[in-house]
Short mmCIF file of C-alpha atoms and ligand atoms in Angstrom, two decimals:
data_model
loop_
_atom_site.label_atom_id
_atom_site.label_comp_id
_atom_site.label_asym_id
_atom_site.label_seq_id
_atom_site.Cartn_x
_atom_site.Cartn_y
_atom_site.Cartn_z
CA MET A 1 110.80 154.58 145.81
CA ILE A 2 110.49 151.51 148.04
CA LEU A 3 109.22 148.16 146.76
CA ALA A 4 108.30 145.66 149.45
CA ALA A 5 107.37 141.98 149.14
CA ASN A 6 105.15 140.37 151.78
CA PHE A 7 105.27 136.58 151.46
CA LYS A 8 102.56 136.07 154.13
CA THR A 9 102.23 132.31 154.82
CA ASN A 10 103.95 131.32 151.58
CA HIS A 11 107.38 129.98 150.64
CA THR A 12 109.62 127.55 152.48
CA ARG A 13 113.21 128.02 153.63
CA ALA A 14 114.41 126.46 150.37
CA SER A 15 112.20 128.53 148.09
CA THR A 16 112.95 131.71 150.05
CA LYS A 17 116.65 131.05 149.62
CA ALA A 18 116.23 130.57 145.86
CA TYR A 19 114.13 133.75 145.67
CA ILE A 20 116.66 135.80 147.65
CA ASN A 21 119.47 134.51 145.45
CA GLY A 22 117.43 135.63 142.46
CA ILE A 23 116.97 139.09 143.97
CA CYS A 24 120.71 139.36 144.67
CA GLU A 25 121.47 138.41 141.05
CA PHE A 26 118.91 140.88 139.74
CA VAL A 27 120.29 143.71 141.89
CA ALA A 28 123.85 143.00 140.73
CA ASN A 29 123.01 142.53 137.03
CA GLU A 30 120.74 145.57 136.78
CA SER A 31 122.74 147.79 139.16
CA TYR A 32 119.43 148.22 140.97
CA ASP A 33 119.96 150.62 143.86
CA LEU A 34 116.45 151.55 145.04
CA PRO A 35 115.37 150.17 148.42
CA ILE A 36 113.76 146.71 148.45
CA MET A 37 112.15 145.12 151.53
CA ILE A 38 111.35 141.43 151.78
CA PHE A 39 109.17 139.88 154.45
CA PRO A 40 109.62 136.11 154.27
CA PRO A 41 107.97 133.72 156.72
CA ALA A 42 109.73 133.68 160.12
CA THR A 43 110.97 130.13 159.48
CA ALA A 44 113.04 131.37 156.53
CA LEU A 45 114.76 134.37 158.11
CA ASP A 46 118.08 132.54 158.35
CA THR A 47 118.36 132.08 154.60
CA VAL A 48 118.79 135.78 154.14
CA ALA A 49 122.11 137.40 153.16
CA LEU A 50 121.48 140.59 151.27
CA PRO A 51 123.03 143.52 149.38
CA GLY A 52 122.94 146.94 151.07
CA ASN A 53 119.74 148.24 149.44
CA VAL A 54 117.79 145.07 150.28
CA THR A 55 116.35 144.58 153.76
CA ALA A 56 114.69 141.53 155.22
CA GLY A 57 112.00 142.04 157.84
CA VAL A 58 109.69 139.96 159.94
CA GLN A 59 105.95 139.92 159.23
CA ASN A 60 105.10 139.93 162.92
CA ALA A 61 106.78 139.79 166.31
CA TYR A 62 105.77 140.09 169.95
CA PRO A 63 106.76 143.24 171.86
CA VAL A 64 109.20 141.52 174.19
CA ALA A 65 112.84 140.33 174.18
CA SER A 66 111.95 136.87 175.50
CA GLY A 67 109.43 135.30 177.86
CA SER A 68 106.39 133.05 178.06
CA PHE A 69 104.33 133.91 174.98
CA THR A 70 103.64 130.58 173.34
CA GLY A 71 103.90 130.72 169.58
CA GLU A 72 105.39 134.19 169.44
CA ILE A 73 108.89 135.44 168.69
CA GLY A 74 110.66 138.36 170.36
CA THR A 75 113.72 140.45 169.72
CA GLN A 76 116.08 137.83 171.18
CA GLN A 77 115.11 135.51 168.33
CA LEU A 78 115.23 138.29 165.73
CA ASP A 79 118.67 139.46 166.88
CA GLU A 80 120.06 136.05 166.00
CA PHE A 81 119.16 136.71 162.36
CA GLY A 82 120.11 140.40 162.43
CA ILE A 83 116.49 141.40 161.70
CA LYS A 84 115.74 145.03 162.54
CA THR A 85 112.63 145.58 160.41
CA VAL A 86 109.06 144.65 161.35
CA LEU A 87 105.64 144.89 159.72
CA ILE A 88 102.97 146.15 162.13
CA GLY A 89 99.23 146.72 161.71
CA HIS A 90 98.71 144.60 158.58
CA SER A 91 95.00 144.17 157.91
CA GLU A 92 95.26 140.39 158.16
CA ARG A 93 96.58 140.74 161.71
CA ARG A 94 93.94 143.31 162.55
CA HIS A 95 90.98 141.49 161.02
CA ILE A 96 91.88 137.79 161.00
CA LEU A 97 94.13 137.58 164.07
CA GLY A 98 92.06 140.15 165.96
CA GLU A 99 94.80 142.59 166.99
CA SER A 100 93.33 145.71 168.58
CA GLN A 101 94.61 149.23 167.98
CA GLU A 102 95.67 149.31 171.63
CA PHE A 103 97.85 146.21 171.22
CA ILE A 104 99.18 147.39 167.86
CA ALA A 105 100.20 150.72 169.41
CA LYS A 106 101.94 148.87 172.25
CA LYS A 107 103.84 146.80 169.69
CA TYR A 108 104.70 149.91 167.71
CA GLN A 109 106.06 151.70 170.78
CA TYR A 110 108.16 148.70 171.77
CA PHE A 111 109.79 148.27 168.37
CA ARG A 112 110.25 152.02 167.99
CA ASP A 113 112.10 152.09 171.33
CA GLU A 114 114.24 149.21 170.04
CA GLY A 115 115.11 151.26 166.94
CA TYR A 116 113.46 148.95 164.41
CA THR A 117 112.39 150.12 160.98
CA ILE A 118 108.61 149.78 161.14
CA VAL A 119 106.39 149.32 158.11
CA TYR A 120 103.07 150.38 159.59
CA CYS A 121 99.90 149.48 157.68
CA ILE A 122 96.56 151.21 157.75
CA GLY A 123 93.49 150.86 155.54
CA GLU A 124 89.72 150.87 155.62
CA PRO A 125 87.23 148.06 154.93
CA LEU A 126 84.68 148.40 152.13
CA GLU A 127 81.75 149.50 154.30
CA ILE A 128 83.78 152.48 155.51
CA ARG A 129 84.91 153.41 151.98
CA GLU A 130 81.28 153.35 150.89
CA GLN A 131 80.43 155.94 153.55
CA GLY A 132 82.74 158.48 151.88
CA ASP A 133 85.87 160.49 152.58
CA ASP A 134 85.03 161.72 156.07
CA ALA A 135 84.41 158.18 157.29
CA VAL A 136 87.65 156.98 155.68
CA LYS A 137 89.59 159.83 157.27
CA ALA A 138 88.17 159.11 160.72
CA TYR A 139 88.90 155.39 160.31
CA LEU A 140 92.52 155.98 159.26
CA GLU A 141 93.03 158.52 162.04
CA ALA A 142 91.84 155.94 164.56
CA GLN A 143 94.51 153.57 163.21
CA MET A 144 97.13 156.23 163.97
CA VAL A 145 96.14 156.49 167.65
CA GLY A 146 99.15 155.66 169.83
CA ILE A 147 101.49 155.71 166.82
CA ASP A 148 104.47 158.08 166.74
CA ALA A 149 103.93 159.52 163.26
CA GLU A 150 107.26 161.36 163.30
CA TYR A 151 109.42 158.31 164.01
CA ASP A 152 112.52 158.45 161.80
CA HIS A 153 112.41 154.78 160.86
CA LEU A 154 108.72 154.67 160.01
CA VAL A 155 107.45 153.67 156.59
CA LEU A 156 103.67 153.85 156.22
CA ALA A 157 101.57 151.65 153.96
CA TYR A 158 98.04 152.53 152.93
CA GLU A 159 96.28 149.29 152.06
CA PRO A 160 92.51 149.37 151.60
CA VAL A 161 91.21 146.08 153.01
CA TRP A 162 88.86 145.63 150.04
CA ALA A 163 91.83 145.67 147.66
CA ILE A 164 94.06 143.16 149.47
CA GLY A 165 94.26 139.79 147.76
CA THR A 166 91.05 140.49 145.86
CA GLY A 167 92.41 141.55 142.49
CA ARG A 168 90.51 144.80 143.00
CA THR A 169 92.92 147.74 142.95
CA ALA A 170 92.12 151.27 144.01
CA THR A 171 92.06 153.79 141.17
CA PRO A 172 94.99 156.23 140.86
CA GLU A 173 92.59 159.06 141.81
CA LEU A 174 91.51 157.28 144.98
CA ILE A 175 95.11 156.44 145.89
CA ALA A 176 96.13 160.08 145.32
CA SER A 177 93.33 161.51 147.45
CA THR A 178 93.78 158.99 150.27
CA HIS A 179 97.55 159.42 150.26
CA ALA A 180 97.03 163.18 150.60
CA MET A 181 94.86 162.42 153.65
CA VAL A 182 97.55 160.19 155.18
CA LYS A 183 100.34 162.63 154.32
CA ALA A 184 98.52 165.18 156.47
CA MET A 185 98.95 162.74 159.40
CA SER A 186 102.63 161.92 158.79
CA ASP A 187 105.35 163.00 156.41
CA ARG A 188 107.09 159.62 156.41
CA PRO A 189 107.38 157.61 153.15
CA LEU A 190 103.99 156.17 152.18
CA LEU A 191 103.52 152.96 150.20
CA TYR A 192 100.34 151.76 148.54
CA GLY A 193 99.28 148.12 148.85
CA GLY A 194 96.36 146.09 147.54
CA SER A 195 96.49 143.93 144.41
CA VAL A 196 99.55 145.71 143.03
CA LYS A 197 100.89 143.64 140.12
CA PRO A 198 103.20 144.07 137.11
CA ALA A 199 100.34 145.41 134.95
CA ASN A 200 99.45 148.29 137.29
CA THR A 201 102.80 149.08 138.93
CA LYS A 202 103.68 151.92 136.59
CA GLU A 203 100.33 153.63 137.05
CA ILE A 204 100.43 153.29 140.83
CA LEU A 205 104.06 154.34 141.27
CA SER A 206 103.30 157.42 139.18
CA VAL A 207 100.60 158.61 141.58
CA GLU A 208 101.44 161.84 143.37
CA GLY A 209 102.26 161.09 147.00
CA CYS A 210 102.98 157.40 146.40
CA ASP A 211 106.49 156.56 147.58
CA GLY A 212 106.41 152.87 146.72
CA VAL A 213 104.34 149.71 146.93
CA LEU A 214 103.78 146.85 149.36
CA VAL A 215 103.08 143.75 147.31
CA GLY A 216 101.57 140.46 148.48
CA THR A 217 100.38 137.96 145.86
CA ALA A 218 102.31 139.41 142.89
CA SER A 219 105.59 139.32 144.83
CA TRP A 220 105.60 135.59 145.46
CA GLU A 221 106.96 134.74 142.00
CA LEU A 222 110.46 136.12 141.54
CA GLU A 223 109.93 137.11 137.87
CA SER A 224 106.75 138.97 138.73
CA PHE A 225 108.44 140.97 141.48
CA THR A 226 111.58 141.70 139.45
CA SER A 227 109.44 142.98 136.59
CA MET A 228 107.93 145.46 139.07
CA LEU A 229 111.43 146.44 140.18
CA LYS A 230 112.32 147.07 136.53
CA THR A 231 109.32 149.39 136.23
CA ALA A 232 110.44 151.32 139.32
CA LYS A 233 113.91 151.71 137.85
CA GLU A 234 112.53 152.98 134.54
CA LEU A 235 110.38 155.54 136.34
CA GLN A 236 113.30 156.71 138.41
CA ALA A 237 115.57 157.19 135.37
P1 LIG B 1 98.06 141.74 147.77
O1 LIG B 1 98.48 141.94 149.31
O2 LIG B 1 99.15 142.35 146.95
O3 LIG B 1 97.98 140.24 147.59
O4 LIG B 1 96.77 142.41 147.59
C1 LIG B 1 99.01 143.16 149.74
C2 LIG B 1 99.31 143.07 151.20
O5 LIG B 1 98.58 142.39 151.94
O6 LIG B 1 100.28 143.69 151.69
#
């Protein structure tokens, strides 16, 4: 059961450091041994020194070692911080930053060839969900085009766009049926994301075919995220 925290454009170096220290303390005090992934902003990657079950990743990177790509970071910069985990295909990069499936697949292939752990996100917007299961399936399949679904270091995340940052969570039934759809495309671990918070973590982690959660808003406060970790530990016991 993997719990992942996506800070997005939140937290500073100082607050990330305090948060990471809090996670380290929590892991030691609670003997927490399930995998945790944290995606701080790129400016705070150097504050990260972590126990073995906790991994820091980058929210985005350019598929290159180095070069002339103003504003981007490549593997040369990530190597300096020992980062070998990257988030690819997040809906905010697809829909706000305009990344195409073609570019996303190129990125995926590059970081796969470099041996990175890839958290690969897929998810449909509301208008597709409203058209029913076949439309959702076709939409999610299109987001798997060019993606090596058998890659050993792949973790998938199903995140319906209409549930991200909206407070609107998918029902356990919808998560179960959509996860079954995605599981038919890849047998890699599959997280759910979209308004996961302490109050619904237990219900969501209990869904058949849900191997963890990718949390945005509710991960930004340390106590909120650690309470979700506690729930995961209780379920695992
Ligand atoms: P949210 O974000 O938890 O704020 O809905 C999830 C995500 O974007 O990964």
